[in-house]
Short mmCIF file of C-alpha atoms in Angstrom, two decimals:
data_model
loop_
_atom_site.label_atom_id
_atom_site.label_comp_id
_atom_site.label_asym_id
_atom_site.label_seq_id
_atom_site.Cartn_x
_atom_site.Cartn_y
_atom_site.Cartn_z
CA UNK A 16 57.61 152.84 34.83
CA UNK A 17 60.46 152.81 37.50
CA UNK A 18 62.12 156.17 37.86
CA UNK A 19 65.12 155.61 40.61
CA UNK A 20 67.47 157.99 41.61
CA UNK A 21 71.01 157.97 39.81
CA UNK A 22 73.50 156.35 42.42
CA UNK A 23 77.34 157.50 42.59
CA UNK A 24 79.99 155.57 40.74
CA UNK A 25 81.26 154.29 44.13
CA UNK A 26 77.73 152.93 45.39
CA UNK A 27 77.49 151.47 41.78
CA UNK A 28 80.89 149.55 41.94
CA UNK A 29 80.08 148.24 45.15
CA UNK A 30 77.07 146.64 44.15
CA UNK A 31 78.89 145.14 41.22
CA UNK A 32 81.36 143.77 43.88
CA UNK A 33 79.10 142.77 45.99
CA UNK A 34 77.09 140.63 43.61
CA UNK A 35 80.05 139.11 42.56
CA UNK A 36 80.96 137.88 45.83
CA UNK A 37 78.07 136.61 46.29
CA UNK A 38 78.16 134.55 43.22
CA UNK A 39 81.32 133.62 43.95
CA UNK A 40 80.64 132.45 47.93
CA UNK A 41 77.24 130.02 46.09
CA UNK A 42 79.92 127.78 45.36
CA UNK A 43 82.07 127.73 48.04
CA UNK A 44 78.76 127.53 50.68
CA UNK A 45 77.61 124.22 48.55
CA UNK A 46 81.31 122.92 48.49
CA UNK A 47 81.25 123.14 52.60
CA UNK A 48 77.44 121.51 52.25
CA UNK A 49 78.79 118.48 50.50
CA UNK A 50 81.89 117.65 51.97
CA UNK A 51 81.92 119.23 55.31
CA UNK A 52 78.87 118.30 56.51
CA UNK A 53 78.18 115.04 58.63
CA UNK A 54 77.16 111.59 56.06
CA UNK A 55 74.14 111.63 55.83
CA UNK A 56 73.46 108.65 53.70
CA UNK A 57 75.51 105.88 55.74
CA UNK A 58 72.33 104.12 56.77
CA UNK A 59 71.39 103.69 53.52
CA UNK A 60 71.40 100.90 51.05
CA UNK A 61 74.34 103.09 48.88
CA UNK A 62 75.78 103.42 52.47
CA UNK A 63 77.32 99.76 51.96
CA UNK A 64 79.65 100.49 48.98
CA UNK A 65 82.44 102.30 51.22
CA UNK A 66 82.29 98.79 53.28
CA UNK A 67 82.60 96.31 50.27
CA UNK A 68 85.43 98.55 48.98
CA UNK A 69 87.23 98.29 52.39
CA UNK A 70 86.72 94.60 51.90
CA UNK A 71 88.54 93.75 49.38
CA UNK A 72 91.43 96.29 50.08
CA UNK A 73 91.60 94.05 53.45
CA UNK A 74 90.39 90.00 52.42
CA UNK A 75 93.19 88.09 52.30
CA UNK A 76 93.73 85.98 49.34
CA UNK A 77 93.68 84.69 47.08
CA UNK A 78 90.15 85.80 46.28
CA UNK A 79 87.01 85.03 44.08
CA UNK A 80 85.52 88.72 43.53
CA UNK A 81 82.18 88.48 42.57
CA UNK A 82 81.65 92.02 40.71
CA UNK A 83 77.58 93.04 39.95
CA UNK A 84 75.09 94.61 40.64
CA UNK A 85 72.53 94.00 43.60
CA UNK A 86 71.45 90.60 41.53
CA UNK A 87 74.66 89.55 43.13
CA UNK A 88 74.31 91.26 46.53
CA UNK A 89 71.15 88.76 47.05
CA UNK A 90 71.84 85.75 45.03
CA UNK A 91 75.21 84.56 46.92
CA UNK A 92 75.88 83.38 50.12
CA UNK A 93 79.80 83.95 50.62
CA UNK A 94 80.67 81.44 53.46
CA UNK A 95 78.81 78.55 51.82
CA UNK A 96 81.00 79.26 48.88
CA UNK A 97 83.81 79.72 50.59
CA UNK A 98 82.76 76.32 52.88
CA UNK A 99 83.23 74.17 49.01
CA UNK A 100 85.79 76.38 48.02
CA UNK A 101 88.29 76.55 51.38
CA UNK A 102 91.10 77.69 48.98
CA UNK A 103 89.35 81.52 48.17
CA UNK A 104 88.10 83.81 50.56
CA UNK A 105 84.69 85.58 49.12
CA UNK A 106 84.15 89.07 48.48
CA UNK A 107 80.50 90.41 47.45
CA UNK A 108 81.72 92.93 45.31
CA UNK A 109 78.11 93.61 43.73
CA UNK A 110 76.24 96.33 45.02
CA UNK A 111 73.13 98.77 42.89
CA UNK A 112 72.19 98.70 39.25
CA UNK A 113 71.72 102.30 39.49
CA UNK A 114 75.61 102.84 40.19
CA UNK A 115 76.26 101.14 36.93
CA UNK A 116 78.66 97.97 36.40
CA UNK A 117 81.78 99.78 35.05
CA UNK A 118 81.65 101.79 38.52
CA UNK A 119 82.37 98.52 40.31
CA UNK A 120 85.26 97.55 37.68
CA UNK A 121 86.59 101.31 38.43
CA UNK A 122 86.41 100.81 42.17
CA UNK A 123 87.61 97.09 41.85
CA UNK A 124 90.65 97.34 39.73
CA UNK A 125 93.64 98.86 41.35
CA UNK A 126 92.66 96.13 44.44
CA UNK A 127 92.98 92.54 42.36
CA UNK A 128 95.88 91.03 43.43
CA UNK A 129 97.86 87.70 41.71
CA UNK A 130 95.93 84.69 42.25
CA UNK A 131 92.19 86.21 42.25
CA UNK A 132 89.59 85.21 39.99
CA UNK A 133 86.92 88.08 39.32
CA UNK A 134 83.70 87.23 38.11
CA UNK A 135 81.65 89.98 36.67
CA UNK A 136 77.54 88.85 37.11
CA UNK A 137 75.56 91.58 35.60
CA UNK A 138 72.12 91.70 35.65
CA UNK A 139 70.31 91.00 32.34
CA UNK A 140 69.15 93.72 31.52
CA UNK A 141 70.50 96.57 29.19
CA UNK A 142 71.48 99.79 32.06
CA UNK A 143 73.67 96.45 33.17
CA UNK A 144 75.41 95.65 30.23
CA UNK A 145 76.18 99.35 29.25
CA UNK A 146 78.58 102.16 30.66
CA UNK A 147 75.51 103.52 32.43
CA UNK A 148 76.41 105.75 35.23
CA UNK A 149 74.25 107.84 37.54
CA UNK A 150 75.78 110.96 39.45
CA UNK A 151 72.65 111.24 41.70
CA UNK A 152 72.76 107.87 43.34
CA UNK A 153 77.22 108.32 42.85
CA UNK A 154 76.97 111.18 45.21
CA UNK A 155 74.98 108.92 47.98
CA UNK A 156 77.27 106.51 48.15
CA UNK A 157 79.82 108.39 48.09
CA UNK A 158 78.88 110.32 51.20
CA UNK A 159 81.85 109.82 54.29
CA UNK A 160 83.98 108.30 51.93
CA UNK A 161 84.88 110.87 49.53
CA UNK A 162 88.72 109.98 48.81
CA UNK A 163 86.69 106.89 46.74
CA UNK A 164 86.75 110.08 44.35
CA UNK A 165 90.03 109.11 43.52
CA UNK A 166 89.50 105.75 42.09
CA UNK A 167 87.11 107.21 39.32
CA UNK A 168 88.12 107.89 36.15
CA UNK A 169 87.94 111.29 34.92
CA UNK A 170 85.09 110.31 32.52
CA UNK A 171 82.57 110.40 34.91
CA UNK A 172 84.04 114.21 36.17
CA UNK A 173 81.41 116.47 34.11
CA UNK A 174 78.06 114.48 35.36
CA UNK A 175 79.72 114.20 39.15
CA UNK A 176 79.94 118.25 39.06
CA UNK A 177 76.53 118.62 37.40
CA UNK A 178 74.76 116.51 39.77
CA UNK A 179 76.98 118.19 42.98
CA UNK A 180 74.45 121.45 43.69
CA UNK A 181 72.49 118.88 43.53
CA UNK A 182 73.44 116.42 46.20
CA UNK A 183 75.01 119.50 48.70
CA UNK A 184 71.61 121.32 48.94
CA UNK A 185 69.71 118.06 49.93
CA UNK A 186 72.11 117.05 52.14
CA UNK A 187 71.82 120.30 53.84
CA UNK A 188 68.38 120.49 53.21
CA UNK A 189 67.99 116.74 55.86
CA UNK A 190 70.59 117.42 58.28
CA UNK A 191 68.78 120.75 58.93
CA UNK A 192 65.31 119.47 58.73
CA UNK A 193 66.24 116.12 60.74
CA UNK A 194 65.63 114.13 58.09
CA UNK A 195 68.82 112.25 57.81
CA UNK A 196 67.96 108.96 56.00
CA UNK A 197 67.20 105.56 58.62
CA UNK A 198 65.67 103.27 55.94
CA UNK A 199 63.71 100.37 57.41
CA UNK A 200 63.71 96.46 56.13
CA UNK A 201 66.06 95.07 53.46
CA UNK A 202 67.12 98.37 51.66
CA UNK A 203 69.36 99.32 54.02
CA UNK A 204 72.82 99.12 55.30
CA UNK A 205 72.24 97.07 58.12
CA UNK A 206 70.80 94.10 55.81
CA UNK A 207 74.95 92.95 54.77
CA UNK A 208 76.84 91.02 56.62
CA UNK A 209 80.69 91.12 56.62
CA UNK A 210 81.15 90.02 53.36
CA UNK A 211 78.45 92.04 51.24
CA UNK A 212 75.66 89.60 51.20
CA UNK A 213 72.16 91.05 51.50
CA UNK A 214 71.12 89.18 54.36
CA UNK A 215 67.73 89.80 55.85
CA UNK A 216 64.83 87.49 57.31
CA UNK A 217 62.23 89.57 55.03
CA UNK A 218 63.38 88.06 51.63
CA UNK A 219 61.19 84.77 53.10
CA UNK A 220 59.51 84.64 49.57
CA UNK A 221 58.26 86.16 46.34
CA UNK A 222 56.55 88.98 46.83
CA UNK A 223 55.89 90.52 43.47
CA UNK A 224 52.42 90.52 41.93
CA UNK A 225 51.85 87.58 39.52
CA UNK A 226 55.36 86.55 40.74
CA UNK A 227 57.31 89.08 38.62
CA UNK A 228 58.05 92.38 38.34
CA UNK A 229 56.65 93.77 34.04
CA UNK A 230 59.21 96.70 34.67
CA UNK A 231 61.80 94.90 33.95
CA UNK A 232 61.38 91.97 30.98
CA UNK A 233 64.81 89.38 30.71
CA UNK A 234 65.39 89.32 26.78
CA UNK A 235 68.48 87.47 25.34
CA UNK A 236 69.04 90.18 22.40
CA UNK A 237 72.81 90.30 21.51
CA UNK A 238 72.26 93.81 20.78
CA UNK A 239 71.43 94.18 24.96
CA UNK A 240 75.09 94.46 25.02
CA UNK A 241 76.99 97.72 24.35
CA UNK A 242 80.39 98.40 22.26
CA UNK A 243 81.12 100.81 25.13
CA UNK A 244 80.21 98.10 28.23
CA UNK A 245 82.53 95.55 25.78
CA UNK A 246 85.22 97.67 25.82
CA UNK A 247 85.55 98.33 29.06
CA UNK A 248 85.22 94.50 30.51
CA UNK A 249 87.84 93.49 28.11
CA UNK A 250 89.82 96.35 28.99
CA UNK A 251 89.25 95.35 32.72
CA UNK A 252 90.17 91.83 31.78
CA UNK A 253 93.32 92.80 30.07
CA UNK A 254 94.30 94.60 33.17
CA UNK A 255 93.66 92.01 36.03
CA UNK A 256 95.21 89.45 34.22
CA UNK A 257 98.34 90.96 33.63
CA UNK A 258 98.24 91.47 37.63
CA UNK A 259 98.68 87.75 37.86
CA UNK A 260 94.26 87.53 38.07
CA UNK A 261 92.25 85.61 36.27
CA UNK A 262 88.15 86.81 35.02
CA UNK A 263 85.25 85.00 33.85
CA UNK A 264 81.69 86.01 33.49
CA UNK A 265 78.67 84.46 34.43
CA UNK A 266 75.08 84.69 34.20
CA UNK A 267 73.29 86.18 37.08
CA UNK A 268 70.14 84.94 38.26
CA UNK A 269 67.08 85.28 35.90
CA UNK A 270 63.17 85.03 36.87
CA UNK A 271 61.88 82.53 34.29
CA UNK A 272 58.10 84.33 34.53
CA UNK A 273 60.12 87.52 33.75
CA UNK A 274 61.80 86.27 30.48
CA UNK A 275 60.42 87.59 26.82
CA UNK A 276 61.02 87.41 23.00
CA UNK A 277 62.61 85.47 20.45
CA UNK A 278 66.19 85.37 21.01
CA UNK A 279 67.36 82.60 22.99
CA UNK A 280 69.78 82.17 25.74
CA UNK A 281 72.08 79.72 23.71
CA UNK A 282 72.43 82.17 20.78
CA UNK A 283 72.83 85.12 23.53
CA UNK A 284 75.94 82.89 25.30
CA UNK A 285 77.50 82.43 21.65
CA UNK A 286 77.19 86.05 20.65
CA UNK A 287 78.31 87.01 24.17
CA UNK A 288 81.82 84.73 24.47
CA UNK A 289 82.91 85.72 20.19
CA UNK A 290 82.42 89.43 21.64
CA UNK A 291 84.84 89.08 25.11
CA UNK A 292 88.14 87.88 25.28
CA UNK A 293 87.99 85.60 28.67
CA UNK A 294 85.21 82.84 29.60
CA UNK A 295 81.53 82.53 29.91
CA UNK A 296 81.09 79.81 32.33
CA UNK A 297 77.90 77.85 32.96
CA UNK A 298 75.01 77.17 30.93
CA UNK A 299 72.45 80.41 30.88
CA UNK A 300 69.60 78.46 30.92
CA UNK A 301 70.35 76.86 34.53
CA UNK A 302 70.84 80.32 35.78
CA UNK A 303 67.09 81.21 34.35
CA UNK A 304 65.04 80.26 37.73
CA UNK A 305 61.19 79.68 38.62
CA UNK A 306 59.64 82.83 40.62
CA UNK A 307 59.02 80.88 43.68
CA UNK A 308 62.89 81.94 44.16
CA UNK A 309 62.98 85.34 43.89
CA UNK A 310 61.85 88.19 45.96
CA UNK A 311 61.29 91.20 44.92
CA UNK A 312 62.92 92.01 41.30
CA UNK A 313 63.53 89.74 38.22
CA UNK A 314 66.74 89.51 39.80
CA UNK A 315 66.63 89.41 43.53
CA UNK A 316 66.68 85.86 45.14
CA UNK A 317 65.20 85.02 48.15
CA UNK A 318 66.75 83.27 50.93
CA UNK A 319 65.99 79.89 49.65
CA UNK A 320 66.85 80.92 46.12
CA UNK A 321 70.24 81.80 47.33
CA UNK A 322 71.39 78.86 48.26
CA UNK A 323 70.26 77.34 44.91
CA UNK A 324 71.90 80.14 42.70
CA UNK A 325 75.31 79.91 45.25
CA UNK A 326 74.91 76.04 44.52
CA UNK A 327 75.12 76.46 40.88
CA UNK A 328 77.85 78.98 41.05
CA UNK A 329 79.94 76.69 42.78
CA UNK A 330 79.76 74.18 40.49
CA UNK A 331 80.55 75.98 37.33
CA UNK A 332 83.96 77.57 39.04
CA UNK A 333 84.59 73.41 40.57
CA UNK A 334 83.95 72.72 36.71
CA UNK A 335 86.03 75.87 35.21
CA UNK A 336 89.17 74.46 37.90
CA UNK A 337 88.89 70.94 37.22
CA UNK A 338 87.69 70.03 40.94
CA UNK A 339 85.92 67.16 41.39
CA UNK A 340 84.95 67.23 44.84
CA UNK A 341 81.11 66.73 45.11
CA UNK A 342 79.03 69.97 45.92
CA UNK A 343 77.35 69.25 49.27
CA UNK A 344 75.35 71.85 49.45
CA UNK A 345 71.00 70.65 49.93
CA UNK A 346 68.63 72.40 48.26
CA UNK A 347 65.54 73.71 49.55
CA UNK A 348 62.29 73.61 49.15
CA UNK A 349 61.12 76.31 47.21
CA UNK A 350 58.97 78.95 49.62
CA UNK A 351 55.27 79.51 48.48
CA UNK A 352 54.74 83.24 47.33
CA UNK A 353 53.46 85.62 49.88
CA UNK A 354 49.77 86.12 49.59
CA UNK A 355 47.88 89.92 49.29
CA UNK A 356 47.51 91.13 52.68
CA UNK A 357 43.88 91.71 53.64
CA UNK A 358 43.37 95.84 53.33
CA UNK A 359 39.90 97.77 52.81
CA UNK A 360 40.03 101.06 51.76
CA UNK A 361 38.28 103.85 49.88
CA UNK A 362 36.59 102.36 47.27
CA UNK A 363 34.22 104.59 45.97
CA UNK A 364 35.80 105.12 42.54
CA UNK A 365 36.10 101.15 42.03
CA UNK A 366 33.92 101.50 39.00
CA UNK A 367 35.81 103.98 37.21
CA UNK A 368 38.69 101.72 36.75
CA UNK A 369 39.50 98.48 33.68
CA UNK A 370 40.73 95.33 35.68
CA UNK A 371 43.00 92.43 34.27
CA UNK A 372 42.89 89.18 37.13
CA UNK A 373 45.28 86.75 37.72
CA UNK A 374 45.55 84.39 40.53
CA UNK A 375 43.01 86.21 42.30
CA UNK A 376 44.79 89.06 42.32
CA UNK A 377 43.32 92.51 39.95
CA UNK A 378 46.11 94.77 38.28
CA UNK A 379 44.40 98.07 37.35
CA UNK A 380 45.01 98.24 33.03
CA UNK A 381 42.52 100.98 32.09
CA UNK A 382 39.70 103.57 32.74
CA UNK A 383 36.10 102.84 32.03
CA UNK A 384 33.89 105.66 30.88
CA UNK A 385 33.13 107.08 33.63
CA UNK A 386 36.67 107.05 35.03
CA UNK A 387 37.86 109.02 31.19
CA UNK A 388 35.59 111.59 32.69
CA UNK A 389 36.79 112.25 36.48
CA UNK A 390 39.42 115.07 37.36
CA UNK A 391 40.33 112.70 40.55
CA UNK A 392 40.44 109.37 41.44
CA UNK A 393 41.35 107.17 44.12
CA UNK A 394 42.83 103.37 42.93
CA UNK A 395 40.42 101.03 45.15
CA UNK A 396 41.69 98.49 47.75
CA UNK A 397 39.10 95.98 45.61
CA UNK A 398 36.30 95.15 43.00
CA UNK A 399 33.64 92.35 43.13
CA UNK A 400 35.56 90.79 46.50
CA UNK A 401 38.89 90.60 44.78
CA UNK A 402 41.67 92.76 45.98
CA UNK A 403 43.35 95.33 44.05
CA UNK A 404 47.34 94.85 43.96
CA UNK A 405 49.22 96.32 40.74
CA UNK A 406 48.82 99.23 38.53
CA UNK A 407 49.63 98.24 34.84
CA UNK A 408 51.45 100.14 32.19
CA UNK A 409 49.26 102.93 30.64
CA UNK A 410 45.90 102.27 32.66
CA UNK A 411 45.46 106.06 33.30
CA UNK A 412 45.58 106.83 29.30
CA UNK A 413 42.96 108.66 27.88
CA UNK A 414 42.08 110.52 31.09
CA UNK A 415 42.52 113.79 29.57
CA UNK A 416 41.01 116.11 32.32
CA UNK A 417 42.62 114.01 35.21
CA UNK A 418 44.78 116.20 37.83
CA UNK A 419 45.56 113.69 40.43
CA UNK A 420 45.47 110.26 41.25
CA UNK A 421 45.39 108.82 44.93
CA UNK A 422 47.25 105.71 45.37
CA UNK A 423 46.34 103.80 48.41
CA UNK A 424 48.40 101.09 50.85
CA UNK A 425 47.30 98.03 48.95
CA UNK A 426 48.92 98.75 46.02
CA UNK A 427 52.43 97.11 45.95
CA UNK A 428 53.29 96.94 42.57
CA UNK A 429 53.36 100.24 39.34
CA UNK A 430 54.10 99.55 36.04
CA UNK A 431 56.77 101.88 33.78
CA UNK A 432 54.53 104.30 32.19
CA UNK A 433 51.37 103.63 34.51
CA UNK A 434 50.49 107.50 34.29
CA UNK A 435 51.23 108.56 30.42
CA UNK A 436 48.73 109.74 28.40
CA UNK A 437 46.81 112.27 30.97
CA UNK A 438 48.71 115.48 30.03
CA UNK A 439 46.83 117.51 32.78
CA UNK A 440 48.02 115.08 35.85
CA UNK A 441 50.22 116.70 37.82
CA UNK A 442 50.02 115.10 41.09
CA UNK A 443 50.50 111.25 42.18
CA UNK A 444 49.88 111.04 45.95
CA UNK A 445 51.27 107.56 47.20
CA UNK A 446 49.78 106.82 50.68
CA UNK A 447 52.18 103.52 51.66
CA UNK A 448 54.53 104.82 54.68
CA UNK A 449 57.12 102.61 53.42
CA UNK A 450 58.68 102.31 49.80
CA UNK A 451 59.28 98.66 50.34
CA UNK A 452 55.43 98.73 50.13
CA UNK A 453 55.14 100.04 46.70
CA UNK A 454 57.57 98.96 44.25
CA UNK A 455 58.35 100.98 41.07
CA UNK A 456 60.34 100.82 38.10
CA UNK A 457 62.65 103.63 35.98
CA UNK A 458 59.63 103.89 33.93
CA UNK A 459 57.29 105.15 36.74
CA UNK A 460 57.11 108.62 35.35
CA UNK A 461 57.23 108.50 31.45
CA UNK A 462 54.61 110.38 29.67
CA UNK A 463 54.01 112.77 32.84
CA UNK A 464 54.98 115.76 34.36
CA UNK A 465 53.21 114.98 37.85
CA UNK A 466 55.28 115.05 40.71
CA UNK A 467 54.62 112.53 43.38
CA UNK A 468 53.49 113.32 46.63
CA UNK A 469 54.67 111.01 49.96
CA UNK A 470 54.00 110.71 53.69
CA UNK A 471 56.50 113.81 54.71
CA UNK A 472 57.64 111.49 58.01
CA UNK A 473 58.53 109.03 54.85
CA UNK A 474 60.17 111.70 52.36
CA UNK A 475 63.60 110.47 52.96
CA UNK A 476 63.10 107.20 53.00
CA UNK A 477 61.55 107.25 49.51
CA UNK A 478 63.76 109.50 48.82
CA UNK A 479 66.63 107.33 49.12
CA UNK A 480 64.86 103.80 48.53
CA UNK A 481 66.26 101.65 46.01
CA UNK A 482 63.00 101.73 43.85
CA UNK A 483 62.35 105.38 44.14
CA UNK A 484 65.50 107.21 44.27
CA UNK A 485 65.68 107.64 40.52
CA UNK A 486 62.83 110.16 41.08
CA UNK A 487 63.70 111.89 44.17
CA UNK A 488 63.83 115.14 42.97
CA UNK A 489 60.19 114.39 41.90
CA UNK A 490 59.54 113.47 45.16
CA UNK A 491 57.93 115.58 47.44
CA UNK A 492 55.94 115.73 50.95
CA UNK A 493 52.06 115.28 51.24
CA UNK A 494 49.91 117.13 53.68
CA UNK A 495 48.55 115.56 56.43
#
C-alpha cells in the first residue's frame, strides 16, 4: 500500500486548480481543433453540400429544386432538363442518404423563392423516409462552411455536440498525420458539375454482383414511411407554398432486381398521397428500372440510366403543367454489366468456405466443416475455376473459434451481417486499396465486435468513403 507524504494546503489547492484548468482548456483545445483548423474534408464526397447550398442561394429563377438524397445526385442530368424545360433553371439539391432527407428540407427552406417548384425524391428505403440524421457524416460536410450551422434547427443541437470531440480530434488527428482526405473516382467532390449532378466517366455500367446490391432490398410497405418524416414534408410543404412555391414528390429511381415482398407499388402510391397534403406525380412502377441501368446501389444510375430516369422526370412535370411539347430526349441503349476482373490470389483456404453461383460469379454464404474449425481464414480469389466476388449475409456463422478473417482484392461486394455469429472475431483485414473496390452496407458490422483493419496509405479514404464512413471509428490501419 501507497504511503505518500502529507502535502500543504497550498500545494493541495493548486493541484485542485490545476486539474480544473485542465479540464476546462479539453474543451476549448477541441473547440480550436474543429473550427480553427484548415477543412479538411472539402475533397470529399460531403465536401459538395456547401456548393449545392451556394447554388440555390445564387440560381436564378424561377427554379425546379430537386431535393434527395444521392439517388438524385446520379439519376438527373440538369441541363437536359432544363434543355425541355427552358422556363426553370435546375438545381441538384440531393446530396447523401447518410445526411438524412429532412437535413436537405432544413438547408433548402429559407432559399425557395415564389415561382419554384421543389420536388422531394427520396430514396426508397426507410433511413430515407424518416427524420434520420447522422452527426458524424453532419460534421464532414460541414467542414469550411460552418455558418450552415445556422440553418439547422435546434433539434439536431444535442447529437451535433455529442458527435463534436468526435469530429475535432480526427480532424486534428489527419491534418497532423498528413492524412487530409483526396478520395479517388466517383465519391468525391470533383465528380459534380455546376449544378450538383454526379458526373463521372466511371458510372459506364452496373457494377454490383448479380446486378444488385442485397444490402439494401426496395419494399413498398406503407409502414416504410414515418409519422415524424410526414410531418416534417408537410410542414415543409406548408411553408414553401405560402412563399409563393409549389412541391410535389416523386419516386426516385428503383433497381427492379433489388425490389422484395408483397406490398405493391400501386397500394404504396395510394397510401403515400392520403398521408401528404401536395402531389405524387408519376406512376411508381415506371420509376422501378432493370439493373443494366444502375451502377453501383439500388439507387444509383449510370450514365445511360440517367438520361432515361431525367427522361421520365420530364415528362411527369410536362404532364403535372399541362405542356404538351414532345420530350425529345433518345434513349440509350442499355450498357452491358461490367464483368469480374481476372484476379488470383491466396487460395489455400478455398475449401473451408459454402459457395452460392450465379452467372458465373460465387458469393461466399457459409463455412464447411473444416472452415467451423479454423481460427483464420483468408476468402479465396476462386473455387473450381470460378471467381470469388461477394460475401453473403451470415456466411461466417458458426465459426465460433474464428479471430480474423482476411479479405482479399477480388471481393467487391459484403453483405449486412456477413460476420455475425463468430463472437471471438475481432479483426476484419480488407486488403482493396480503394473503397470503391469493396462495397458495404450499414449492416457490415452487426453481430460483431471486430474492428476492421485497412491499407494505412488508404485509412482516410475509407474513412471518409461513402460506403464505409458509417464505420470509421471502426476503422483502423493494417500493418504492412
Amino acid at each position: 500500500m501507497f504511503n505518500f507524504r502529507p502535502v500543504s494546503m497550498k500545494k493541495r489547492v493548486l493541484t485542485v486548480v490545476t486539474a480544473a484548468l485542465l479540464l476546462l482548456s479539453i474543451p476549448a483545445v477541441l473547440l480550436g481543433w474543429g473550427f480553427l483548423l484548415p477543412p479538411q474534408y472539402g475533397d470529399t464526397f460531403l465536401g459538395e453540400l456547401k456548393y449545392k447550398v451556394q447554388y440555390l442561394e445564387e440560381a436564378q429563377g424561377p427554379r425546379i429544386v430537386l431535393v434527395g438524397g444521392s439517388g438524385v445526385a446520379f439519376g438527373v442530368d440538369s441541363a437536359l432538363m432544363e434543355r425541355e424545360l427552358p422556363d426553370y433553371t435546375v438545381v441538384n439539391f440531393g446530396m447523401y442518404a447518410a445526411l438524412g432527407t429532412t437535413v436537405m428540407l432544413d438547408l433548402s427552406e429559407d432559399l425557395i423563392r415564389p415561382g419554384d417548384i421543389v420536388i422531394l425524391i427520396p430514396e426508397q428505403q426507410e433511413q430515407t423516409l424518416s427524420d434520420f440524421f447522422d452527426p458524424a457524416v453532419m460534421w464532414q460536410a460541414l467542414d469550411g462552411a460552418f455558418p450552415l450551422l445556422g440553418r439547422l434547427p435546434g433539434t439536431y443541437r444535442s447529437a451535433l455536440a455529442g458527435q463534436f470531440p468526435y469530429f475535432a480530434a480526427q480532424k486534428y488527428a489527419d491534418l497532423l498525420q498528413g492524412r487530409t482526405p483526396r478520395p479517388r473516382g466517383v465519391y468525391s467532390r470533383a465528380s459534380f458539375n455546376a449544378a450538383g449532378d454526379v458526373v463521372s466517366g466511371l458510372c459506364s455500367r452496373n457494377i454490383m454482383s448479380g446486378g444488385y446490391d442485397p444490402n439494401t432490398p426496395i419494399r413498398f410497405d406503407s409502414a416504410l414511411v414515418t409519422d415524424a418524416f410526414l410531418t416534417r414534408v408537410n410542414a415543409y410543404a406548408r411553408s414553401v407554398e405560402e412563399r409563393g412555391a409549389t412541391m410535389w414528390y416523386a419516386f426516385c429511381p428503383m433497381n427492379a432486381a433489388a425490389v422484395v415482398g408483397d406490398a405493391g407499388p400501386d397500394e404504396f402510391y395510394d397510401a403515400l398521397q392520403a398521408a401528404l397534403r401536395f402531389p405524387v406525380i408519376g406512376d411508381p412502377n415506371q420509376s422501378i428500372l432493370e439493373s443494366g441501368w444502375f451502377y453501383d446501389t439500388n439507387f444509383h444510375l449510370n450514365a445511360s440510366g440517367k438520361i432515361v430516369y431525367t427522361r421520365l422526370l420530364v415528362r411527369n412535370i410536362k404532364a403535372v403543367l399541362g405542356d404538351s411539347s414532345p420530350t425529345e430526349i433518345a434513349l440509350p441503349r442499355q450498357p452491358a454489366p461490367a464483368g469480374a476482373d481476372t484476379w488470383s490470389g491466396d487460395d489455400r483456404d478455398a475449401d473451408c468456405f459454402l459457395y452460392r453461383e450465379a452467372d458465373g460469379l460465387l458469393t461466399v454464404v457459409g463455412l464447411s466443416a473444416g472452415g467451423l474449425a479454423r481460427e483464420a481464414l483468408t476468402v479465396p480469389s476462386a473455387w473450381n475455376g470460378l471467381p470469388v466476388t461477394a460475401i453473403g449475409g451470415g456466411a461466417f456463422a458458426g465459426g465460433a473459434r474464428l479471430r480474423e478473417v482476411v479479405v482479399q482484392q477480388n471481393i467487391t461486394q459484403i453483405a449486412d451481417g456477413a460476420f455475425s455469429g463468430c463472437p471471438a472475431l475481432d479483426r476484419i483485414r480488407i486488403r482493396t486499396g480503394s473503397p470503391a473496390g469493396c462495397r458495404v452496407g450499414q449492416g457490415l458490422l452487426e453481430g460483431t465486435d471486430a474492428a476492421v483493419y485497412v491499407p494505412a496509405d488508404a485509412l482516410s479514404d475509407y474513412r471518409t468513403d461513402y460506403f464505409w464512413s458509417v464505420w470509421g471509428q471502426r476503422v483502423l490501419p493494417d500493418a504492412p
